[in-house]
Coordinates of C-alpha atoms and ligand atoms in Angstrom, one line a residue:
M1 CA -120.7 -102.4 94.7
S2 CA -119.6 -104.9 92.0
N3 CA -116.1 -106.6 92.2
K4 CA -113.2 -105.4 90.1
Q5 CA -112.9 -107.4 87.0
F6 CA -109.7 -108.5 85.4
D7 CA -109.0 -110.6 82.2
V8 CA -106.3 -112.4 84.0
V9 CA -105.6 -112.9 87.7
V10 CA -102.4 -114.7 88.6
I11 CA -102.0 -116.2 92.2
G12 CA -98.6 -116.0 93.2
A13 CA -95.7 -113.7 92.2
G14 CA -92.8 -116.2 92.0
P15 CA -90.8 -116.5 89.0
G16 CA -93.7 -118.2 87.3
G17 CA -96.4 -115.9 88.3
Y18 CA -94.9 -112.5 87.9
I19 CA -93.5 -113.5 84.4
A20 CA -96.9 -114.8 83.4
A21 CA -98.4 -111.5 84.6
I22 CA -96.1 -109.5 82.8
R23 CA -96.6 -111.4 79.4
A24 CA -100.4 -111.3 79.8
A25 CA -100.2 -107.6 80.3
Q26 CA -97.8 -107.2 77.2
L27 CA -100.4 -109.2 75.2
G28 CA -103.0 -106.5 76.1
F29 CA -105.1 -108.1 78.9
S30 CA -105.9 -106.4 82.2
V31 CA -104.0 -108.2 84.8
A32 CA -103.9 -108.6 88.5
C33 CA -101.3 -110.5 90.5
V34 CA -101.8 -111.5 94.0
D35 CA -98.9 -112.5 96.4
E36 CA -98.9 -113.0 100.2
W37 CA -95.1 -112.8 100.7
S38 CA -94.1 -110.2 103.2
N39 CA -90.8 -108.5 104.1
E40 CA -89.7 -108.0 107.7
K41 CA -91.5 -104.6 107.7
G42 CA -94.8 -106.4 106.7
G43 CA -94.5 -104.7 103.2
P44 CA -94.9 -106.9 99.9
A45 CA -92.0 -109.1 98.9
P46 CA -92.8 -110.4 95.4
G47 CA -90.5 -112.9 93.8
G48 CA -91.7 -116.0 95.7
T49 CA -89.3 -118.7 96.9
C50 CA -86.8 -117.8 94.2
T51 CA -86.2 -114.2 95.3
N52 CA -86.9 -114.5 99.1
V53 CA -85.5 -117.9 100.1
G54 CA -84.3 -119.7 97.0
C55 CA -82.1 -118.9 93.9
I56 CA -81.3 -115.3 94.6
P57 CA -80.2 -115.4 98.4
S58 CA -78.4 -118.8 98.0
K59 CA -76.4 -117.4 95.0
A60 CA -75.6 -114.3 96.9
L61 CA -74.3 -116.4 99.9
L62 CA -72.4 -118.7 97.4
Q63 CA -70.8 -115.9 95.8
S64 CA -69.7 -114.3 99.2
S65 CA -68.4 -117.6 100.7
E66 CA -66.5 -118.3 97.6
H67 CA -64.7 -114.9 97.9
Y68 CA -63.7 -115.8 101.4
E69 CA -62.4 -119.2 100.5
H70 CA -60.5 -117.7 97.6
A71 CA -59.0 -115.1 99.9
G72 CA -58.0 -117.6 102.4
H73 CA -56.7 -120.3 100.0
S74 CA -56.2 -119.3 96.4
F75 CA -55.0 -115.7 96.4
K76 CA -51.6 -116.6 97.7
E77 CA -50.9 -118.7 94.3
H78 CA -51.7 -115.6 92.4
G79 CA -49.1 -113.7 94.5
I80 CA -51.7 -111.9 96.7
D81 CA -50.9 -112.2 100.4
V82 CA -53.8 -111.6 102.7
S83 CA -53.2 -111.1 106.3
G84 CA -55.7 -110.6 108.9
L85 CA -58.6 -112.3 107.0
S86 CA -61.7 -112.4 109.0
L87 CA -65.3 -113.3 108.5
N88 CA -68.1 -110.7 109.0
L89 CA -71.0 -112.9 108.8
G90 CA -73.4 -110.2 109.7
Q91 CA -72.4 -108.0 106.6
M92 CA -72.4 -111.0 104.5
V93 CA -76.0 -111.8 105.4
K94 CA -76.9 -108.1 105.2
R95 CA -75.6 -107.9 101.7
K96 CA -77.7 -111.0 100.8
D97 CA -80.7 -109.3 102.1
T98 CA -80.0 -106.2 100.1
V99 CA -79.8 -108.3 96.9
V100 CA -83.1 -109.9 97.8
K101 CA -84.7 -106.4 98.3
Q102 CA -83.3 -105.2 95.1
N103 CA -85.2 -108.1 93.4
N104 CA -88.4 -107.6 95.2
D105 CA -88.3 -103.8 94.2
G106 CA -87.4 -104.7 90.8
I107 CA -90.6 -106.9 90.4
L108 CA -92.7 -104.1 92.0
F109 CA -91.2 -101.6 89.3
L110 CA -91.9 -104.1 86.5
F111 CA -95.6 -104.4 87.6
K112 CA -96.1 -100.6 87.5
K113 CA -94.2 -100.5 84.1
N114 CA -96.4 -103.1 82.6
K115 CA -99.7 -101.9 84.2
V116 CA -100.2 -105.2 86.3
T117 CA -102.4 -104.5 89.4
F118 CA -100.7 -106.0 92.4
F119 CA -102.4 -107.1 95.5
H120 CA -100.6 -108.0 98.6
G121 CA -102.4 -110.8 100.3
R122 CA -103.6 -114.3 100.1
A123 CA -105.9 -115.1 97.2
A124 CA -108.4 -118.1 97.2
F125 CA -111.1 -119.4 95.0
A126 CA -114.3 -118.2 96.6
G127 CA -116.6 -120.2 94.5
A128 CA -117.3 -121.7 91.1
A129 CA -117.2 -119.5 87.9
S130 CA -120.1 -117.3 87.0
A131 CA -120.7 -115.1 84.0
D132 CA -118.2 -112.6 85.6
G133 CA -115.6 -115.4 85.9
Y134 CA -113.9 -116.8 89.0
P135 CA -114.6 -114.8 92.3
I136 CA -111.0 -114.6 93.8
A137 CA -111.2 -113.5 97.5
I138 CA -108.0 -111.6 98.8
S139 CA -107.3 -111.6 102.5
G140 CA -104.6 -109.2 104.0
K141 CA -104.6 -105.6 105.0
A142 CA -107.4 -104.7 102.5
P143 CA -109.7 -107.6 101.9
E144 CA -111.7 -107.6 98.8
T145 CA -112.9 -109.8 96.0
I146 CA -112.0 -109.6 92.4
N147 CA -113.3 -111.5 89.3
A148 CA -111.0 -113.3 86.8
K149 CA -112.0 -114.5 83.3
Q150 CA -108.9 -116.5 83.5
V151 CA -106.8 -117.7 86.5
I152 CA -103.3 -118.7 86.5
V153 CA -102.4 -120.6 89.7
A154 CA -98.6 -120.2 90.6
T155 CA -98.4 -120.9 94.1
G156 CA -95.1 -122.6 94.2
S157 CA -93.8 -125.1 96.8
N158 CA -92.7 -125.4 100.3
A159 CA -89.7 -127.5 101.8
R160 CA -90.7 -131.0 102.9
A161 CA -90.1 -131.9 106.6
L162 CA -88.8 -135.3 107.9
P163 CA -91.8 -136.9 109.7
G164 CA -91.2 -136.2 113.5
A165 CA -88.8 -133.4 112.8
D166 CA -90.7 -130.2 112.1
F167 CA -88.8 -127.1 111.0
D168 CA -88.1 -124.6 113.8
E169 CA -85.7 -122.7 111.7
K170 CA -83.2 -122.4 114.8
L171 CA -82.0 -125.9 115.1
I172 CA -83.8 -127.8 112.3
L173 CA -83.7 -125.6 109.3
S174 CA -85.4 -125.6 105.9
N175 CA -84.0 -123.6 103.1
T176 CA -85.4 -120.5 104.9
G177 CA -83.3 -121.0 108.1
A178 CA -80.3 -122.3 106.1
L179 CA -80.0 -118.9 104.5
A180 CA -80.1 -117.0 107.8
I181 CA -77.8 -118.7 110.1
D182 CA -76.3 -116.1 112.4
A183 CA -73.1 -117.7 113.5
V184 CA -71.1 -120.4 111.6
P185 CA -72.1 -123.7 113.2
A186 CA -69.0 -125.8 114.2
K187 CA -70.8 -128.9 113.1
L188 CA -73.6 -128.7 110.5
G189 CA -75.6 -131.7 109.5
V190 CA -77.4 -131.9 106.2
I191 CA -80.1 -134.5 105.5
G192 CA -80.3 -135.0 101.5
A193 CA -77.5 -134.7 99.1
G194 CA -79.6 -132.9 96.6
V195 CA -79.3 -129.5 95.0
I196 CA -80.0 -127.5 98.3
G197 CA -77.9 -129.8 100.5
L198 CA -74.8 -129.3 98.2
E199 CA -75.2 -125.7 97.6
M200 CA -76.0 -124.8 101.2
G201 CA -73.4 -127.4 102.6
S202 CA -70.8 -125.8 100.3
V203 CA -71.6 -122.2 101.6
W204 CA -71.3 -123.2 105.3
R205 CA -68.2 -125.4 104.7
R206 CA -66.6 -122.5 103.1
L207 CA -67.3 -120.4 106.0
G208 CA -65.8 -122.9 108.6
S209 CA -68.4 -125.6 109.4
E210 CA -67.6 -129.2 109.5
V211 CA -70.4 -130.5 107.2
T212 CA -71.9 -133.9 107.1
V213 CA -74.4 -134.9 104.4
L214 CA -76.5 -137.8 104.9
E215 CA -78.1 -139.0 101.9
G216 CA -80.8 -141.8 101.7
L217 CA -80.1 -143.2 98.3
P218 CA -77.0 -145.4 97.6
T219 CA -76.0 -143.4 94.5
F220 CA -74.9 -139.6 94.6
L221 CA -76.7 -137.3 92.4
G222 CA -78.7 -140.0 90.7
A223 CA -80.3 -137.4 88.1
V224 CA -76.8 -136.3 86.9
D225 CA -74.7 -138.2 84.2
E226 CA -72.9 -141.0 86.2
Q227 CA -69.3 -139.9 85.1
I228 CA -70.0 -136.2 86.2
A229 CA -71.6 -137.2 89.5
K230 CA -68.6 -139.4 90.3
E231 CA -66.2 -136.6 89.6
A232 CA -68.4 -134.3 91.7
N233 CA -68.3 -136.8 94.6
K234 CA -64.7 -136.9 94.5
L235 CA -64.1 -133.1 94.4
F236 CA -66.6 -132.2 97.0
T237 CA -65.2 -134.9 99.3
K238 CA -61.8 -133.5 98.6
Q239 CA -63.0 -130.1 99.6
G240 CA -64.0 -131.5 102.9
L241 CA -67.8 -132.2 102.6
K242 CA -68.5 -135.5 104.4
I243 CA -71.0 -137.2 102.2
S244 CA -72.5 -140.6 103.5
L245 CA -74.8 -142.4 101.0
G246 CA -77.3 -145.1 101.7
C247 CA -78.2 -143.7 105.2
K248 CA -81.5 -144.5 106.8
I249 CA -82.6 -141.9 109.2
N250 CA -84.3 -143.2 112.3
A251 CA -84.6 -140.4 114.6
V252 CA -83.9 -136.6 115.0
T253 CA -84.1 -135.3 118.5
K254 CA -83.7 -131.6 119.4
G255 CA -81.5 -130.7 122.4
A256 CA -81.2 -127.1 124.0
D257 CA -78.6 -126.2 121.5
N258 CA -78.0 -129.0 119.2
V259 CA -79.7 -131.8 117.2
T260 CA -78.9 -135.6 117.4
V261 CA -79.5 -137.7 114.4
E262 CA -79.7 -141.5 114.7
Y263 CA -79.3 -143.4 111.5
N264 CA -78.0 -146.7 109.9
D265 CA -75.2 -146.1 107.5
A266 CA -74.9 -147.9 104.1
K267 CA -73.5 -151.0 106.0
G268 CA -76.5 -151.1 108.3
E269 CA -74.5 -150.0 111.3
A270 CA -76.2 -147.7 113.8
V271 CA -74.7 -144.2 114.0
T272 CA -75.5 -141.3 116.5
A273 CA -74.3 -137.8 115.3
V274 CA -74.7 -134.6 117.1
F275 CA -74.9 -131.4 115.1
D276 CA -75.2 -127.6 116.1
K277 CA -77.6 -127.2 113.3
L278 CA -79.3 -129.5 110.9
I279 CA -80.5 -128.6 107.4
V280 CA -83.3 -130.9 106.0
S281 CA -83.2 -130.7 102.3
I282 CA -85.1 -133.7 101.0
G283 CA -87.3 -132.2 98.4
R284 CA -90.3 -129.9 98.3
T285 CA -94.0 -130.1 98.3
P286 CA -96.7 -128.2 96.0
N287 CA -98.2 -125.3 97.9
T288 CA -102.0 -125.3 97.7
N289 CA -102.7 -124.3 101.2
G290 CA -105.5 -121.9 101.5
L291 CA -106.1 -121.7 97.9
G292 CA -109.8 -122.6 97.9
A293 CA -109.2 -125.5 95.4
D294 CA -112.1 -127.4 96.8
K295 CA -114.5 -124.3 96.6
A296 CA -113.9 -124.1 92.7
G297 CA -113.6 -127.8 92.2
L298 CA -109.9 -127.4 91.1
A299 CA -108.3 -131.0 90.9
L300 CA -105.2 -132.0 92.4
D301 CA -103.2 -135.1 91.7
E302 CA -102.4 -138.0 94.0
R303 CA -99.2 -136.0 95.2
G304 CA -101.0 -132.9 95.8
F305 CA -99.9 -131.0 92.9
V306 CA -102.4 -129.1 90.8
A307 CA -103.3 -131.5 88.0
V308 CA -102.5 -130.2 84.6
D309 CA -102.2 -131.5 81.0
A310 CA -99.0 -130.8 78.9
D311 CA -100.3 -127.2 78.2
C312 CA -100.8 -126.3 81.9
K313 CA -104.6 -126.5 81.5
T314 CA -106.3 -127.8 84.7
N315 CA -109.7 -129.6 85.1
L316 CA -111.6 -126.2 85.2
P317 CA -112.1 -124.1 82.0
N318 CA -109.9 -120.9 81.9
V319 CA -107.9 -122.0 85.0
W320 CA -104.2 -122.8 84.4
A321 CA -101.3 -123.7 86.7
I322 CA -97.6 -123.5 86.3
G323 CA -94.3 -123.7 88.1
D324 CA -93.5 -125.6 91.2
V325 CA -97.1 -126.4 92.0
V326 CA -97.5 -128.7 88.9
R327 CA -95.5 -131.8 87.7
G328 CA -92.0 -131.3 86.2
P329 CA -88.7 -130.1 87.5
M330 CA -88.9 -127.3 90.3
L331 CA -86.8 -124.7 88.6
A332 CA -87.3 -121.0 88.2
H333 CA -86.7 -121.0 84.6
K334 CA -89.1 -123.8 84.0
A335 CA -91.7 -122.0 85.9
E336 CA -91.0 -118.6 83.8
E337 CA -91.3 -120.7 80.5
E338 CA -94.5 -122.1 81.5
G339 CA -95.8 -118.6 82.5
V340 CA -95.0 -117.1 79.1
A341 CA -96.6 -120.1 77.3
V342 CA -99.8 -120.0 79.3
A343 CA -100.2 -116.1 78.7
E344 CA -99.6 -116.7 75.1
R345 CA -102.2 -119.5 75.0
I346 CA -104.8 -117.3 76.8
A347 CA -104.2 -114.9 73.8
G348 CA -104.8 -117.6 71.2
Q349 CA -101.2 -118.1 70.4
H350 CA -99.1 -121.3 70.5
G351 CA -96.8 -121.0 73.5
H352 CA -94.7 -123.9 74.1
T353 CA -92.3 -125.2 76.9
N354 CA -89.7 -127.7 75.5
F355 CA -89.2 -130.1 78.5
D356 CA -86.3 -131.7 76.7
T357 CA -84.0 -128.7 76.7
I358 CA -84.5 -127.3 80.2
P359 CA -81.0 -126.7 81.5
W360 CA -80.1 -127.7 85.2
V361 CA -77.4 -126.1 87.2
I362 CA -75.9 -126.9 90.6
Y363 CA -74.0 -123.9 91.9
T364 CA -71.3 -125.6 93.7
S365 CA -67.7 -125.1 93.1
P366 CA -67.1 -126.4 90.5
E367 CA -70.4 -125.8 89.0
I368 CA -72.3 -128.7 87.5
A369 CA -74.7 -128.0 84.6
W370 CA -76.4 -130.3 82.1
V371 CA -79.1 -130.4 79.4
G372 CA -80.7 -133.4 77.7
R373 CA -80.1 -137.1 78.3
T374 CA -77.5 -138.7 80.6
E375 CA -75.4 -141.6 79.3
Q376 CA -77.1 -144.0 81.7
Q377 CA -80.4 -143.0 80.2
L378 CA -79.2 -143.6 76.7
K379 CA -77.7 -147.0 77.7
A380 CA -81.1 -147.9 79.4
D381 CA -83.4 -147.0 76.4
G382 CA -80.7 -148.5 73.9
T383 CA -80.1 -145.4 71.9
P384 CA -76.9 -145.7 69.9
Y385 CA -74.6 -142.8 70.9
K386 CA -71.2 -141.5 70.9
A387 CA -69.5 -139.8 73.9
G388 CA -66.7 -137.2 73.9
T389 CA -65.1 -135.5 77.0
F390 CA -62.6 -132.6 77.2
P391 CA -61.0 -131.8 80.7
F392 CA -60.7 -128.2 81.9
L393 CA -57.0 -129.2 82.8
A394 CA -56.2 -128.8 79.1
N395 CA -58.0 -125.5 78.6
G396 CA -55.8 -122.2 78.6
R397 CA -58.3 -120.0 80.2
A398 CA -59.2 -122.4 83.1
R399 CA -55.3 -122.7 83.7
A400 CA -55.0 -118.9 83.8
L401 CA -58.0 -118.7 86.0
G402 CA -56.4 -121.4 88.2
D403 CA -59.6 -123.6 88.1
T404 CA -59.0 -126.6 86.1
S405 CA -61.3 -129.2 87.8
G406 CA -63.9 -130.9 85.8
M407 CA -64.9 -131.5 82.1
V408 CA -67.3 -130.9 79.3
K409 CA -69.0 -134.2 78.0
F410 CA -71.0 -134.4 74.8
L411 CA -73.4 -137.3 73.9
A412 CA -74.4 -137.4 70.3
H413 CA -76.5 -140.0 68.4
A414 CA -74.2 -142.5 66.7
E415 CA -75.8 -142.4 63.4
T416 CA -77.0 -139.0 63.0
D417 CA -74.6 -137.0 65.1
E418 CA -77.5 -135.1 66.8
I419 CA -76.7 -133.7 70.2
L420 CA -78.5 -135.6 72.8
G421 CA -77.1 -134.3 76.1
V422 CA -74.2 -132.0 77.3
H423 CA -73.0 -132.4 80.8
I424 CA -70.4 -130.0 82.4
I425 CA -68.6 -129.9 85.7
G426 CA -66.3 -126.9 86.1
P427 CA -65.8 -123.3 86.2
M428 CA -68.8 -121.2 84.9
A429 CA -70.6 -124.3 83.9
S430 CA -73.9 -122.3 84.3
E431 CA -73.0 -119.9 81.7
L432 CA -71.4 -122.6 79.3
I433 CA -74.4 -124.7 79.4
S434 CA -76.6 -122.1 77.4
E435 CA -74.6 -122.9 74.1
A436 CA -75.6 -126.4 74.5
V437 CA -79.2 -125.5 75.1
V438 CA -79.2 -123.3 71.9
A439 CA -77.5 -126.0 70.0
M440 CA -80.1 -128.7 71.0
E441 CA -83.1 -126.3 70.5
F442 CA -81.8 -126.0 66.8
K443 CA -81.2 -129.8 66.5
A444 CA -77.5 -129.3 66.0
S445 CA -75.1 -132.0 65.5
A446 CA -71.8 -132.4 67.7
E447 CA -70.2 -131.5 64.4
D448 CA -72.0 -128.3 64.1
I449 CA -70.4 -127.1 67.4
A450 CA -66.9 -128.6 66.5
R451 CA -67.0 -126.4 63.4
I452 CA -68.0 -123.1 65.1
C453 CA -65.2 -120.5 65.9
H454 CA -64.9 -120.1 69.6
A455 CA -63.1 -117.1 71.2
H456 CA -59.5 -117.9 72.6
P457 CA -58.8 -118.1 75.4
S458 CA -62.2 -118.9 76.7
L459 CA -63.7 -121.8 78.8
S460 CA -66.1 -122.3 75.7
E461 CA -63.2 -123.7 73.8
A462 CA -63.6 -126.9 76.1
T463 CA -67.3 -127.1 74.8
K464 CA -66.0 -127.2 71.1
E465 CA -63.2 -129.6 72.1
A466 CA -65.7 -131.8 73.8
A467 CA -67.7 -131.9 70.5
L468 CA -64.6 -132.6 68.6
A469 CA -63.9 -135.5 71.0
I470 CA -67.3 -137.2 69.7
D471 CA -65.1 -138.1 66.6
K472 CA -61.8 -138.6 68.6
R473 CA -60.3 -135.3 67.1
T474 CA -59.6 -133.1 70.0
L475 CA -56.9 -130.6 69.1
N476 CA -55.6 -129.6 72.6
F477 CA -55.7 -133.0 74.4
Ligands
FAD1 P1 -92.6 -119.8 94.1 O1 -91.3 -119.2 93.6 O2 -92.6 -120.7 95.2 O3 -93.7 -118.6 94.3 C1 -94.9 -118.8 94.7 C2 -95.5 -117.5 95.4 O4 -96.9 -117.7 95.6 C3 -94.9 -117.2 96.8 O5 -94.4 -115.9 96.8 C4 -96.1 -117.5 97.6 O6 -96.0 -116.7 99.0 C5 -97.1 -117.1 96.7 N1 -98.6 -117.8 97.4 C6 -98.8 -119.1 97.5 N2 -100.1 -119.3 97.7 C7 -100.6 -118.2 97.7 C8 -102.1 -117.7 97.8 N3 -102.9 -118.5 98.1 N4 -102.3 -116.4 97.6 C9 -101.2 -115.5 97.3 N5 -100.0 -115.8 97.2 C10 -99.6 -117.1 97.3 N6 -84.4 -122.8 90.8 C11 -83.6 -122.4 89.9 O7 -84.1 -122.6 88.7 N7 -82.3 -122.2 90.1 C12 -81.7 -121.9 91.4 O8 -80.6 -121.5 91.5 C13 -82.5 -122.2 92.3 N8 -82.2 -122.3 93.7 C14 -83.2 -122.6 94.6 C15 -82.5 -122.5 96.0 C16 -83.3 -122.8 97.1 C17 -82.7 -122.7 98.4 C18 -84.6 -123.1 96.8 C19 -85.6 -123.6 97.9 C20 -85.1 -123.2 95.6 C21 -84.3 -122.9 94.6 N9 -84.7 -123.1 93.1 C22 -83.9 -122.7 92.2 C23 -86.2 -123.5 92.9 C24 -87.0 -122.3 92.5 O9 -87.0 -121.3 93.7 C25 -88.4 -122.6 92.2 O10 -88.5 -123.6 91.2 C26 -89.3 -121.4 92.0 O11 -89.2 -120.5 92.8 C27 -90.8 -121.8 91.5 O12 -91.3 -120.7 91.2 P2 -93.0 -120.6 91.2 O13 -93.2 -119.2 90.7 O14 -93.8 -121.8 90.8 O15 -93.2 -120.5 93.0
NAI2 P1 -83.7 -132.6 95.8 O1 -84.7 -133.4 95.2 O2 -82.7 -132.0 94.9 O3 -82.8 -133.6 96.7 C1 -83.3 -134.3 97.8 C2 -82.3 -135.4 98.3 O4 -82.8 -135.8 99.5 C3 -82.3 -136.6 97.3 O5 -81.0 -136.9 96.9 C4 -83.0 -137.5 98.0 O6 -82.8 -138.8 97.7 C5 -82.8 -137.2 99.5 N1 -83.7 -137.7 100.3 C6 -85.0 -137.7 100.3 N2 -85.5 -138.2 101.6 C7 -84.5 -138.5 102.4 C8 -84.6 -139.1 103.6 N3 -85.5 -139.4 104.3 N4 -83.2 -139.3 104.1 C9 -82.1 -139.0 103.5 N5 -82.1 -138.4 102.3 C10 -83.5 -138.1 101.6 O7 -84.2 -131.6 96.9 P2 -83.8 -130.4 97.5 O8 -82.3 -130.3 97.6 O9 -84.6 -130.3 98.7 O10 -84.2 -129.1 96.6 C11 -85.6 -129.1 96.1 C12 -85.7 -128.6 94.7 O11 -85.4 -127.2 94.8 C13 -84.6 -129.3 93.8 O12 -85.0 -130.4 93.3 C14 -84.6 -128.2 92.8 O13 -85.8 -128.4 91.9 C15 -84.8 -126.9 93.5 N6 -83.6 -126.2 93.6 C16 -82.9 -125.9 92.5 C17 -81.5 -125.4 92.5 C18 -80.8 -125.1 91.5 O14 -81.4 -125.1 90.2 N7 -79.5 -124.8 91.5 C19 -80.9 -125.1 93.9 C20 -81.8 -125.4 95.0 C21 -83.0 -126.0 94.8

């Protein structure tokens, strides 16, 4: 019996893979998508890291924990007295799991709707390409081999462990364990003050943990605009996150029900800290386990990522790779954009991912969002620029919401006024940043934004005012 033949086989159904599969199907190709993620019943759970143990469950817990914190601390100011407030962590986690399942099911529905054939199992290159294309072996409940004229590798990433401190997801937690803690730890340690450390640290702090974050670098959020990072550090510290920079971790030792971390602090002093649980969030590594890269001759780079060019082409003809398993920011929307672009290139179109306008969001409270260049980058490369900021303290909607922390900051070219970067720390920064992304895609000037009518009262007026601030003509500050 000959193998099933597909125009396009996508390996991995995370945000990169499932979106690539759908776009390829829309373009008229016969498409299969293979993903090995299983739910607790052993059934398929497409959506990858993002849906199962990343973006979606973390945002569900961030939302729930924020409600809890507001009910305990902010409602009173609004004239709402809450008595008998208590935490039902089991229900909170159950709701998070329901949200995840809705997303898994949604993707299976989308595959059906778009006539993408889904295989639940692990896919591996079974050899080099023949006239039938690449043989892809699928292991799982129903093993079989299929042939692919074009292959899109979208196998994602895994959490990086500290040497000598493997994840057991009970005491030493990756993102997977951090999203499934069954009782609020009194003392929670976090190694790495990056995106996961701050988001998960915020969740558990709001629910009652004393959270200590140990960061290796001497600077806080080095990729973020310095002014915004400084403000964030101040606000998070005020909320109760204990953030220590410049820490050198020497040893992590598990006890029966706690974890001891020995480290040197920024002054070089030896510190021993004991935590009930420890989250290790020090970055992620590309996932090429069991992919059979060597069987097909697929080249990896020196860091283990699938090596690709700017168009996501690998060293093999008709094999592409996208998302976390290739260079670039590890973000779901970056993976999606690459997925669409690759499907369109396979169809002979000119799909393109603009790396200069990929937004970043950290879903803490306040949220941090940015697009484009930071002030320190502009200084370093000698670009002449003007900066304008506007604080939410002076925004009517923020006052009505009772959430006035933070600011919007614009950076524009000193001569052309083109927007070079927009940085926001404040309420709904994740939504506000879209305007800046659109503006930058259209090569807008700061004055373009300053002249556009923004609804009143809205947080977006702070964006307009920050654009006005470039020419020192804010109206409300
Ligand atoms: P993945 O989502 O990792 O999916 C890869 C899939 O391929 C998985 O399902 C895996 O099981 C499958 N697979 C791997 N190998 C094989 C194989 N050989 N055969 C079959 N299947 C295979 N990004 C954001 O943009 N916003 C956020 O808010 C955000 N929050 C996050 C929170 C956390 C806690 C974490 C850990 C990450 C977060 N991210 C966020 C990052 C985001 O999850 C990733 O950038 C994104 O999931 C990458 O998508 P991907 O499709 O490349 O890979
Ligand atoms: P990260 O790269 O954001 O942060 C890792 C932090 O750990 C850095 O500050 C780094 O300096 C520090 N670090 C590294 N080694 C260390 C060591 N040995 N000791 C102490 N500190 C050390 O990585 P993180 O938080 O693990 O997240 C991985 C990726 O997942 C992110 O980069 C991002 O791409 C994605 N993500 C995105 C989210 C979002 O978009 N909102 C949310 C969560 C994750």
